[in-house]
């Protein structure tokens, strides 16, 4: 009773065709695996019902439903609790708040995009030292992250967290601090090769005058360098808004965003023609990230072999996906600790470059943390047994192992591994410990860690 | 005699959970060392490559070289840094012209014992002031690191290979594995705390590990194949470490910081006989754009105390002559201080080497503060020459294939 596993088409030859809508039909399958792929990439995976809904909608409508969803009103209760967290100032509780949002939300794309921006405009609580200001940044991503990138960038650059993190909170026209200017160019907008050292020095002048105090950000005109600056060959008395607009308007910015978005949502190492094509799609939409990703999620590229299980799940994707799939009940504290050990402490990335991702998630200590989390997630023997029973019943089988492989992996497991799990279950003939070990092992298959 | 000594160490590594206490380790190690004594000098020099360990200490963020190895006789230094300068009386003089930042007092013993070498004005010809690019240059050893997948130590470990399921190079610390260790044919692990190097299972762990390995050794396509190979390497390492955790507190205490704990873990791994050749640790926080004096002093003290404790404890294990420590940063900092009580990204800076094999002393003169390179200290020694010396004289490897070009090894080893 194995589901049809037709191979996915290859990437279209031309970049233009790659971003055309994927139309299910001859040679273009639309099955469980495709629905799972979309829900894992645009969210954190899906329940049986959600998968069936996506299957019924088809790629284009499903992509729209995910990327254009309204905020989930049920999360307001969590957000109300946030103000208590912020008064306490504990960054671990701040992490737990966001993790609980991601577990409970019916609008997961908003959270995924916010996670992307959180890594892009990386700041760290260990330097910023204010849970409130860190939360303010995430609120910006959640509220307007889907919209034009320029507006998001301007808001973030003037926010207290960024100003403190990149030492611009006391930058004075007499001796401007270059840190924020440099990272604005190198990491947040145009990337290396599009600016000169002179641009950095001039941009640093444009970013003077901001002061961060306990109650927020203030602009101090006497500290601001209000002379003419020349950036990218353009002369003017720039302040931060003009500077950000200049950077975001450069073609190099759309290219940088295109590459990062494709690496995060499509495939690793995207070839330049695909990056160029996606950059054009972004520019046509005023760098509105939600809309552009909506095009990606409905595209032929997205449902091609090159994208299938091509990305390594980040710790957040792995943990949230597991919790949602198995309906595990673990405390916020436990989840925060697990993510720390896997190398993704929300609000505390390793550097202003964010998290590198990909293979970097798989180094030994991080992998063993994933293995220990899989143990925790399958600790409740009754829950595991019930889960296996549901899978067995769904398929009319005596043992739930195959069903669990289908539910957790869309059946994407090579034959020998599948046979191995099956024979392990048969040899054990039931028994709570082996059931737990088997489900834990499914969570530790390589495929489960690939989006 | 050699075989008996090795067998003693071998039992502690990889077979069963024999947890030896510190005294037994010392006894076993001493027995092994005495078997290596040779020659008229009575001074053991291990064969290049075999049994030697390189510990690389990366100071992340751009360490202010000028305040680390201080040109305290140069008035230009004092004028450029009215707030940040280390006064003449405070610097610990090395050669009458350059002195250590007072927080590095812990390294005086190594200097007096002739086990500290300082090479000044080390950097690249066209300095890059971006953390990431500059670090990538140092990690890859390439002037243009763009698109480089492998690091200089990763390439070295490709040659050194894998022994007993353990890679020859390891990163001890949090966060991302450094590009310096990225290799083509081996997976060099990062570990953060030996406690975290354990698997948990509801059934017999050995049986569970065996079954998981069966799955990982299956044919997994694409990215899943990469995951399978990394997962398999992680399990192999965990088995090893599980069997060999040392017991007993070290004689000289490490700083109570992450860096101190990492050095202690390195000591544990080496003391347990892990066949490592290259160990990489990082001390972060050197990007002192603001409020530099206190931050820098604290970091340098942590560095000196950590390295001193490590060398002393390793000495107890009989490892005195088997270790070379190399300390570097991705760039120095600007000569002139800024308005926030700090310094911005600069260029050339000194590197430190510690060990009985170094040619002790200060190599090169103080930085030329008259002829600056756009406000920065200019390079006199290409850092690849230091790498070449380490690769050839210490690790016994050919440097040119690893560095991509021929560099004349700097005469510091």
JSON list of C-alpha atoms in Angstrom, two decimals, chain B residues 98-264:
[
{"chain": "B", "resi": 98, "resn": "UNK", "atom": "CA", "xyz": [57.94, 46.13, 23.17]},
{"chain": "B", "resi": 99, "resn": "UNK", "atom": "CA", "xyz": [56.12, 44.96, 26.25]},
{"chain": "B", "resi": 100, "resn": "UNK", "atom": "CA", "xyz": [53.17, 42.82, 27.24]},
{"chain": "B", "resi": 101, "resn": "UNK", "atom": "CA", "xyz": [49.86, 44.32, 28.29]},
{"chain": "B", "resi": 102, "resn": "UNK", "atom": "CA", "xyz": [49.91, 44.01, 32.10]},
{"chain": "B", "resi": 103, "resn": "UNK", "atom": "CA", "xyz": [47.01, 41.54, 31.99]},
{"chain": "B", "resi": 104, "resn": "UNK", "atom": "CA", "xyz": [49.26, 39.10, 30.17]},
{"chain": "B", "resi": 105, "resn": "UNK", "atom": "CA", "xyz": [51.46, 38.79, 33.26]},
{"chain": "B", "resi": 106, "resn": "UNK", "atom": "CA", "xyz": [50.59, 35.08, 33.27]},
{"chain": "B", "resi": 107, "resn": "UNK", "atom": "CA", "xyz": [52.75, 34.65, 30.16]},
{"chain": "B", "resi": 108, "resn": "UNK", "atom": "CA", "xyz": [55.88, 36.00, 31.81]},
{"chain": "B", "resi": 109, "resn": "UNK", "atom": "CA", "xyz": [56.86, 32.55, 33.03]},
{"chain": "B", "resi": 110, "resn": "UNK", "atom": "CA", "xyz": [56.71, 31.21, 29.49]},
{"chain": "B", "resi": 111, "resn": "UNK", "atom": "CA", "xyz": [58.80, 34.17, 28.29]},
{"chain": "B", "resi": 112, "resn": "UNK", "atom": "CA", "xyz": [61.39, 33.63, 31.01]},
{"chain": "B", "resi": 113, "resn": "UNK", "atom": "CA", "xyz": [61.56, 29.90, 30.20]},
{"chain": "B", "resi": 114, "resn": "UNK", "atom": "CA", "xyz": [62.24, 30.67, 26.55]},
{"chain": "B", "resi": 115, "resn": "UNK", "atom": "CA", "xyz": [58.93, 29.19, 25.40]},
{"chain": "B", "resi": 116, "resn": "UNK", "atom": "CA", "xyz": [57.22, 32.28, 24.00]},
{"chain": "B", "resi": 117, "resn": "UNK", "atom": "CA", "xyz": [57.73, 33.72, 20.53]},
{"chain": "B", "resi": 118, "resn": "UNK", "atom": "CA", "xyz": [56.11, 36.93, 19.31]},
{"chain": "B", "resi": 119, "resn": "UNK", "atom": "CA", "xyz": [56.05, 37.77, 15.61]},
{"chain": "B", "resi": 120, "resn": "UNK", "atom": "CA", "xyz": [55.12, 41.39, 14.95]},
{"chain": "B", "resi": 121, "resn": "UNK", "atom": "CA", "xyz": [53.36, 43.08, 12.04]},
{"chain": "B", "resi": 122, "resn": "UNK", "atom": "CA", "xyz": [51.76, 39.92, 10.71]},
{"chain": "B", "resi": 123, "resn": "UNK", "atom": "CA", "xyz": [48.92, 40.28, 8.23]},
{"chain": "B", "resi": 124, "resn": "UNK", "atom": "CA", "xyz": [48.03, 40.41, 4.56]},
{"chain": "B", "resi": 125, "resn": "UNK", "atom": "CA", "xyz": [49.20, 42.71, 1.78]},
{"chain": "B", "resi": 126, "resn": "UNK", "atom": "CA", "xyz": [45.81, 44.28, 1.09]},
{"chain": "B", "resi": 127, "resn": "UNK", "atom": "CA", "xyz": [44.01, 44.21, 4.40]},
{"chain": "B", "resi": 128, "resn": "UNK", "atom": "CA", "xyz": [40.28, 43.68, 4.57]},
{"chain": "B", "resi": 129, "resn": "UNK", "atom": "CA", "xyz": [38.50, 45.25, 7.49]},
{"chain": "B", "resi": 130, "resn": "UNK", "atom": "CA", "xyz": [35.43, 43.04, 7.37]},
{"chain": "B", "resi": 131, "resn": "UNK", "atom": "CA", "xyz": [35.36, 40.46, 10.17]},
{"chain": "B", "resi": 132, "resn": "UNK", "atom": "CA", "xyz": [34.03, 37.76, 7.92]},
{"chain": "B", "resi": 133, "resn": "UNK", "atom": "CA", "xyz": [36.25, 38.26, 4.96]},
{"chain": "B", "resi": 134, "resn": "UNK", "atom": "CA", "xyz": [39.35, 38.75, 7.05]},
{"chain": "B", "resi": 135, "resn": "UNK", "atom": "CA", "xyz": [38.58, 35.70, 9.15]},
{"chain": "B", "resi": 136, "resn": "UNK", "atom": "CA", "xyz": [37.92, 33.77, 5.95]},
{"chain": "B", "resi": 137, "resn": "UNK", "atom": "CA", "xyz": [41.34, 34.85, 4.66]},
{"chain": "B", "resi": 138, "resn": "UNK", "atom": "CA", "xyz": [43.02, 33.57, 7.82]},
{"chain": "B", "resi": 139, "resn": "UNK", "atom": "CA", "xyz": [40.93, 30.40, 7.86]},
{"chain": "B", "resi": 140, "resn": "UNK", "atom": "CA", "xyz": [41.54, 29.47, 4.24]},
{"chain": "B", "resi": 141, "resn": "UNK", "atom": "CA", "xyz": [45.02, 30.92, 3.85]},
{"chain": "B", "resi": 142, "resn": "UNK", "atom": "CA", "xyz": [43.82, 32.38, 0.55]},
{"chain": "B", "resi": 143, "resn": "UNK", "atom": "CA", "xyz": [44.16, 36.03, -0.44]},
{"chain": "B", "resi": 144, "resn": "UNK", "atom": "CA", "xyz": [40.78, 35.68, -2.10]},
{"chain": "B", "resi": 145, "resn": "UNK", "atom": "CA", "xyz": [38.72, 33.35, 0.07]},
{"chain": "B", "resi": 146, "resn": "UNK", "atom": "CA", "xyz": [35.46, 33.72, -1.89]},
{"chain": "B", "resi": 147, "resn": "UNK", "atom": "CA", "xyz": [34.03, 30.36, -2.77]},
{"chain": "B", "resi": 148, "resn": "UNK", "atom": "CA", "xyz": [36.70, 28.50, -0.81]},
{"chain": "B", "resi": 149, "resn": "UNK", "atom": "CA", "xyz": [35.11, 25.53, 0.90]},
{"chain": "B", "resi": 150, "resn": "UNK", "atom": "CA", "xyz": [38.07, 24.29, 2.91]},
{"chain": "B", "resi": 151, "resn": "UNK", "atom": "CA", "xyz": [40.35, 25.70, 5.55]},
{"chain": "B", "resi": 152, "resn": "UNK", "atom": "CA", "xyz": [44.08, 25.41, 6.02]},
{"chain": "B", "resi": 153, "resn": "UNK", "atom": "CA", "xyz": [43.69, 23.06, 8.95]},
{"chain": "B", "resi": 154, "resn": "UNK", "atom": "CA", "xyz": [40.95, 21.16, 7.15]},
{"chain": "B", "resi": 155, "resn": "UNK", "atom": "CA", "xyz": [43.35, 20.54, 4.28]},
{"chain": "B", "resi": 156, "resn": "UNK", "atom": "CA", "xyz": [45.98, 19.46, 6.78]},
{"chain": "B", "resi": 157, "resn": "UNK", "atom": "CA", "xyz": [43.52, 17.03, 8.33]},
{"chain": "B", "resi": 158, "resn": "UNK", "atom": "CA", "xyz": [42.72, 15.58, 4.88]},
{"chain": "B", "resi": 159, "resn": "UNK", "atom": "CA", "xyz": [46.35, 14.54, 4.77]},
{"chain": "B", "resi": 160, "resn": "UNK", "atom": "CA", "xyz": [46.49, 13.39, 8.39]},
{"chain": "B", "resi": 161, "resn": "UNK", "atom": "CA", "xyz": [43.33, 11.35, 7.97]},
{"chain": "B", "resi": 162, "resn": "UNK", "atom": "CA", "xyz": [41.08, 9.63, 10.46]},
{"chain": "B", "resi": 163, "resn": "UNK", "atom": "CA", "xyz": [42.33, 7.30, 13.18]},
{"chain": "B", "resi": 164, "resn": "UNK", "atom": "CA", "xyz": [40.16, 4.94, 15.20]},
{"chain": "B", "resi": 165, "resn": "UNK", "atom": "CA", "xyz": [36.99, 6.70, 14.03]},
{"chain": "B", "resi": 166, "resn": "UNK", "atom": "CA", "xyz": [38.18, 10.03, 15.32]},
{"chain": "B", "resi": 167, "resn": "UNK", "atom": "CA", "xyz": [39.13, 12.89, 13.06]},
{"chain": "B", "resi": 168, "resn": "UNK", "atom": "CA", "xyz": [42.57, 14.33, 13.58]},
{"chain": "B", "resi": 169, "resn": "UNK", "atom": "CA", "xyz": [41.24, 17.86, 14.02]},
{"chain": "B", "resi": 170, "resn": "UNK", "atom": "CA", "xyz": [38.60, 19.06, 16.43]},
{"chain": "B", "resi": 171, "resn": "UNK", "atom": "CA", "xyz": [36.95, 22.31, 17.41]},
{"chain": "B", "resi": 172, "resn": "UNK", "atom": "CA", "xyz": [36.15, 22.70, 21.07]},
{"chain": "B", "resi": 173, "resn": "UNK", "atom": "CA", "xyz": [33.58, 25.39, 21.62]},
{"chain": "B", "resi": 174, "resn": "UNK", "atom": "CA", "xyz": [30.11, 26.65, 20.98]},
{"chain": "B", "resi": 175, "resn": "UNK", "atom": "CA", "xyz": [28.62, 27.75, 17.73]},
{"chain": "B", "resi": 176, "resn": "UNK", "atom": "CA", "xyz": [29.62, 27.09, 14.20]},
{"chain": "B", "resi": 177, "resn": "UNK", "atom": "CA", "xyz": [32.56, 24.93, 13.26]},
{"chain": "B", "resi": 178, "resn": "UNK", "atom": "CA", "xyz": [35.28, 27.23, 11.95]},
{"chain": "B", "resi": 179, "resn": "UNK", "atom": "CA", "xyz": [35.99, 27.32, 8.23]},
{"chain": "B", "resi": 180, "resn": "UNK", "atom": "CA", "xyz": [39.63, 26.73, 9.15]},
{"chain": "B", "resi": 181, "resn": "UNK", "atom": "CA", "xyz": [38.74, 23.13, 9.94]},
{"chain": "B", "resi": 182, "resn": "UNK", "atom": "CA", "xyz": [36.46, 22.46, 6.97]},
{"chain": "B", "resi": 183, "resn": "UNK", "atom": "CA", "xyz": [37.91, 19.51, 5.09]},
{"chain": "B", "resi": 184, "resn": "UNK", "atom": "CA", "xyz": [37.09, 17.59, 1.97]},
{"chain": "B", "resi": 185, "resn": "UNK", "atom": "CA", "xyz": [37.39, 14.00, 3.06]},
{"chain": "B", "resi": 186, "resn": "UNK", "atom": "CA", "xyz": [36.90, 14.07, 6.80]},
{"chain": "B", "resi": 187, "resn": "UNK", "atom": "CA", "xyz": [34.27, 15.51, 9.09]},
{"chain": "B", "resi": 188, "resn": "UNK", "atom": "CA", "xyz": [36.06, 17.51, 11.76]},
{"chain": "B", "resi": 189, "resn": "UNK", "atom": "CA", "xyz": [33.70, 17.77, 14.70]},
{"chain": "B", "resi": 190, "resn": "UNK", "atom": "CA", "xyz": [32.83, 20.65, 16.97]},
{"chain": "B", "resi": 191, "resn": "UNK", "atom": "CA", "xyz": [32.15, 19.77, 20.55]},
{"chain": "B", "resi": 192, "resn": "UNK", "atom": "CA", "xyz": [30.88, 21.96, 23.29]},
{"chain": "B", "resi": 193, "resn": "UNK", "atom": "CA", "xyz": [31.27, 20.32, 26.64]},
{"chain": "B", "resi": 194, "resn": "UNK", "atom": "CA", "xyz": [31.92, 16.63, 27.01]},
{"chain": "B", "resi": 195, "resn": "UNK", "atom": "CA", "xyz": [28.65, 16.21, 28.93]},
{"chain": "B", "resi": 196, "resn": "UNK", "atom": "CA", "xyz": [26.87, 17.00, 25.76]},
{"chain": "B", "resi": 197, "resn": "UNK", "atom": "CA", "xyz": [28.57, 14.31, 23.78]},
{"chain": "B", "resi": 198, "resn": "UNK", "atom": "CA", "xyz": [26.12, 11.62, 24.75]},
{"chain": "B", "resi": 199, "resn": "UNK", "atom": "CA", "xyz": [23.28, 9.79, 23.08]},
{"chain": "B", "resi": 200, "resn": "UNK", "atom": "CA", "xyz": [20.19, 8.72, 25.06]},
{"chain": "B", "resi": 201, "resn": "UNK", "atom": "CA", "xyz": [18.11, 5.69, 24.37]},
{"chain": "B", "resi": 202, "resn": "UNK", "atom": "CA", "xyz": [15.21, 3.73, 25.91]},
{"chain": "B", "resi": 203, "resn": "UNK", "atom": "CA", "xyz": [16.88, 0.45, 24.94]},
{"chain": "B", "resi": 204, "resn": "UNK", "atom": "CA", "xyz": [20.44, -0.83, 25.21]},
{"chain": "B", "resi": 205, "resn": "UNK", "atom": "CA", "xyz": [22.53, 2.08, 23.83]},
{"chain": "B", "resi": 206, "resn": "UNK", "atom": "CA", "xyz": [25.02, -0.13, 22.02]},
{"chain": "B", "resi": 207, "resn": "UNK", "atom": "CA", "xyz": [22.25, -1.99, 20.20]},
{"chain": "B", "resi": 208, "resn": "UNK", "atom": "CA", "xyz": [20.44, 1.23, 19.34]},
{"chain": "B", "resi": 209, "resn": "UNK", "atom": "CA", "xyz": [23.64, 2.76, 18.01]},
{"chain": "B", "resi": 210, "resn": "UNK", "atom": "CA", "xyz": [24.23, -0.32, 15.89]},
{"chain": "B", "resi": 211, "resn": "UNK", "atom": "CA", "xyz": [20.76, -0.10, 14.35]},
{"chain": "B", "resi": 212, "resn": "UNK", "atom": "CA", "xyz": [21.11, 3.62, 13.70]},
{"chain": "B", "resi": 213, "resn": "UNK", "atom": "CA", "xyz": [24.45, 3.04, 12.00]},
{"chain": "B", "resi": 214, "resn": "UNK", "atom": "CA", "xyz": [22.76, 0.51, 9.71]},
{"chain": "B", "resi": 215, "resn": "UNK", "atom": "CA", "xyz": [20.34, 3.23, 8.67]},
{"chain": "B", "resi": 216, "resn": "UNK", "atom": "CA", "xyz": [23.09, 5.81, 8.17]},
{"chain": "B", "resi": 217, "resn": "UNK", "atom": "CA", "xyz": [25.14, 3.45, 6.04]},
{"chain": "B", "resi": 218, "resn": "UNK", "atom": "CA", "xyz": [22.20, 2.98, 3.64]},
{"chain": "B", "resi": 219, "resn": "UNK", "atom": "CA", "xyz": [22.03, 4.94, 0.35]},
{"chain": "B", "resi": 220, "resn": "UNK", "atom": "CA", "xyz": [20.63, 8.34, 1.12]},
{"chain": "B", "resi": 221, "resn": "UNK", "atom": "CA", "xyz": [20.31, 10.81, -1.72]},
{"chain": "B", "resi": 222, "resn": "UNK", "atom": "CA", "xyz": [21.58, 14.37, -1.82]},
{"chain": "B", "resi": 223, "resn": "UNK", "atom": "CA", "xyz": [21.44, 16.37, 1.37]},
{"chain": "B", "resi": 224, "resn": "UNK", "atom": "CA", "xyz": [20.19, 13.34, 3.30]},
{"chain": "B", "resi": 225, "resn": "UNK", "atom": "CA", "xyz": [23.47, 11.64, 2.39]},
{"chain": "B", "resi": 226, "resn": "UNK", "atom": "CA", "xyz": [25.40, 14.51, 3.94]},
{"chain": "B", "resi": 227, "resn": "UNK", "atom": "CA", "xyz": [23.27, 14.27, 7.09]},
{"chain": "B", "resi": 228, "resn": "UNK", "atom": "CA", "xyz": [23.85, 10.51, 7.26]},
{"chain": "B", "resi": 229, "resn": "UNK", "atom": "CA", "xyz": [27.61, 10.88, 7.14]},
{"chain": "B", "resi": 230, "resn": "UNK", "atom": "CA", "xyz": [27.68, 13.63, 9.77]},
{"chain": "B", "resi": 231, "resn": "UNK", "atom": "CA", "xyz": [25.36, 11.66, 12.04]},
{"chain": "B", "resi": 232, "resn": "UNK", "atom": "CA", "xyz": [27.52, 8.58, 11.74]},
{"chain": "B", "resi": 233, "resn": "UNK", "atom": "CA", "xyz": [30.65, 10.58, 12.62]},
{"chain": "B", "resi": 234, "resn": "UNK", "atom": "CA", "xyz": [28.92, 12.05, 15.64]},
{"chain": "B", "resi": 235, "resn": "UNK", "atom": "CA", "xyz": [27.96, 8.63, 16.98]},
{"chain": "B", "resi": 236, "resn": "UNK", "atom": "CA", "xyz": [31.50, 7.33, 16.54]},
{"chain": "B", "resi": 237, "resn": "UNK", "atom": "CA", "xyz": [32.91, 10.25, 18.47]},
{"chain": "B", "resi": 238, "resn": "UNK", "atom": "CA", "xyz": [30.37, 9.88, 21.27]},
{"chain": "B", "resi": 239, "resn": "UNK", "atom": "CA", "xyz": [31.30, 6.24, 21.77]},
{"chain": "B", "resi": 240, "resn": "UNK", "atom": "CA", "xyz": [34.92, 7.16, 22.10]},
{"chain": "B", "resi": 241, "resn": "UNK", "atom": "CA", "xyz": [34.48, 9.99, 24.52]},
{"chain": "B", "resi": 242, "resn": "UNK", "atom": "CA", "xyz": [32.05, 8.01, 26.63]},
{"chain": "B", "resi": 243, "resn": "UNK", "atom": "CA", "xyz": [34.69, 5.39, 27.20]},
{"chain": "B", "resi": 244, "resn": "UNK", "atom": "CA", "xyz": [37.42, 7.72, 28.17]},
{"chain": "B", "resi": 245, "resn": "UNK", "atom": "CA", "xyz": [36.34, 10.66, 30.30]},
{"chain": "B", "resi": 246, "resn": "UNK", "atom": "CA", "xyz": [39.14, 11.41, 32.75]},
{"chain": "B", "resi": 247, "resn": "UNK", "atom": "CA", "xyz": [38.53, 11.96, 36.39]},
{"chain": "B", "resi": 248, "resn": "UNK", "atom": "CA", "xyz": [40.26, 14.21, 38.91]},
{"chain": "B", "resi": 249, "resn": "UNK", "atom": "CA", "xyz": [40.53, 18.00, 39.17]},
{"chain": "B", "resi": 250, "resn": "UNK", "atom": "CA", "xyz": [43.38, 19.67, 37.30]},
{"chain": "B", "resi": 251, "resn": "UNK", "atom": "CA", "xyz": [46.33, 20.90, 39.38]},
{"chain": "B", "resi": 252, "resn": "UNK", "atom": "CA", "xyz": [46.22, 24.44, 38.02]},
{"chain": "B", "resi": 253, "resn": "UNK", "atom": "CA", "xyz": [42.73, 25.89, 37.85]},
{"chain": "B", "resi": 254, "resn": "UNK", "atom": "CA", "xyz": [41.32, 27.15, 34.59]},
{"chain": "B", "resi": 255, "resn": "UNK", "atom": "CA", "xyz": [39.39, 30.45, 34.37]},
{"chain": "B", "resi": 256, "resn": "UNK", "atom": "CA", "xyz": [35.75, 29.88, 35.29]},
{"chain": "B", "resi": 257, "resn": "UNK", "atom": "CA", "xyz": [34.61, 30.83, 31.82]},
{"chain": "B", "resi": 258, "resn": "UNK", "atom": "CA", "xyz": [33.56, 29.05, 28.65]},
{"chain": "B", "resi": 259, "resn": "UNK", "atom": "CA", "xyz": [37.11, 29.41, 27.33]},
{"chain": "B", "resi": 260, "resn": "UNK", "atom": "CA", "xyz": [38.52, 27.89, 30.52]},
{"chain": "B", "resi": 261, "resn": "UNK", "atom": "CA", "xyz": [36.09, 24.97, 30.31]},
{"chain": "B", "resi": 262, "resn": "UNK", "atom": "CA", "xyz": [36.99, 24.40, 26.69]},
{"chain": "B", "resi": 263, "resn": "UNK", "atom": "CA", "xyz": [40.69, 24.23, 27.53]},
{"chain": "B", "resi": 264, "resn": "UNK", "atom": "CA", "xyz": [39.88, 21.76, 30.26]}
]
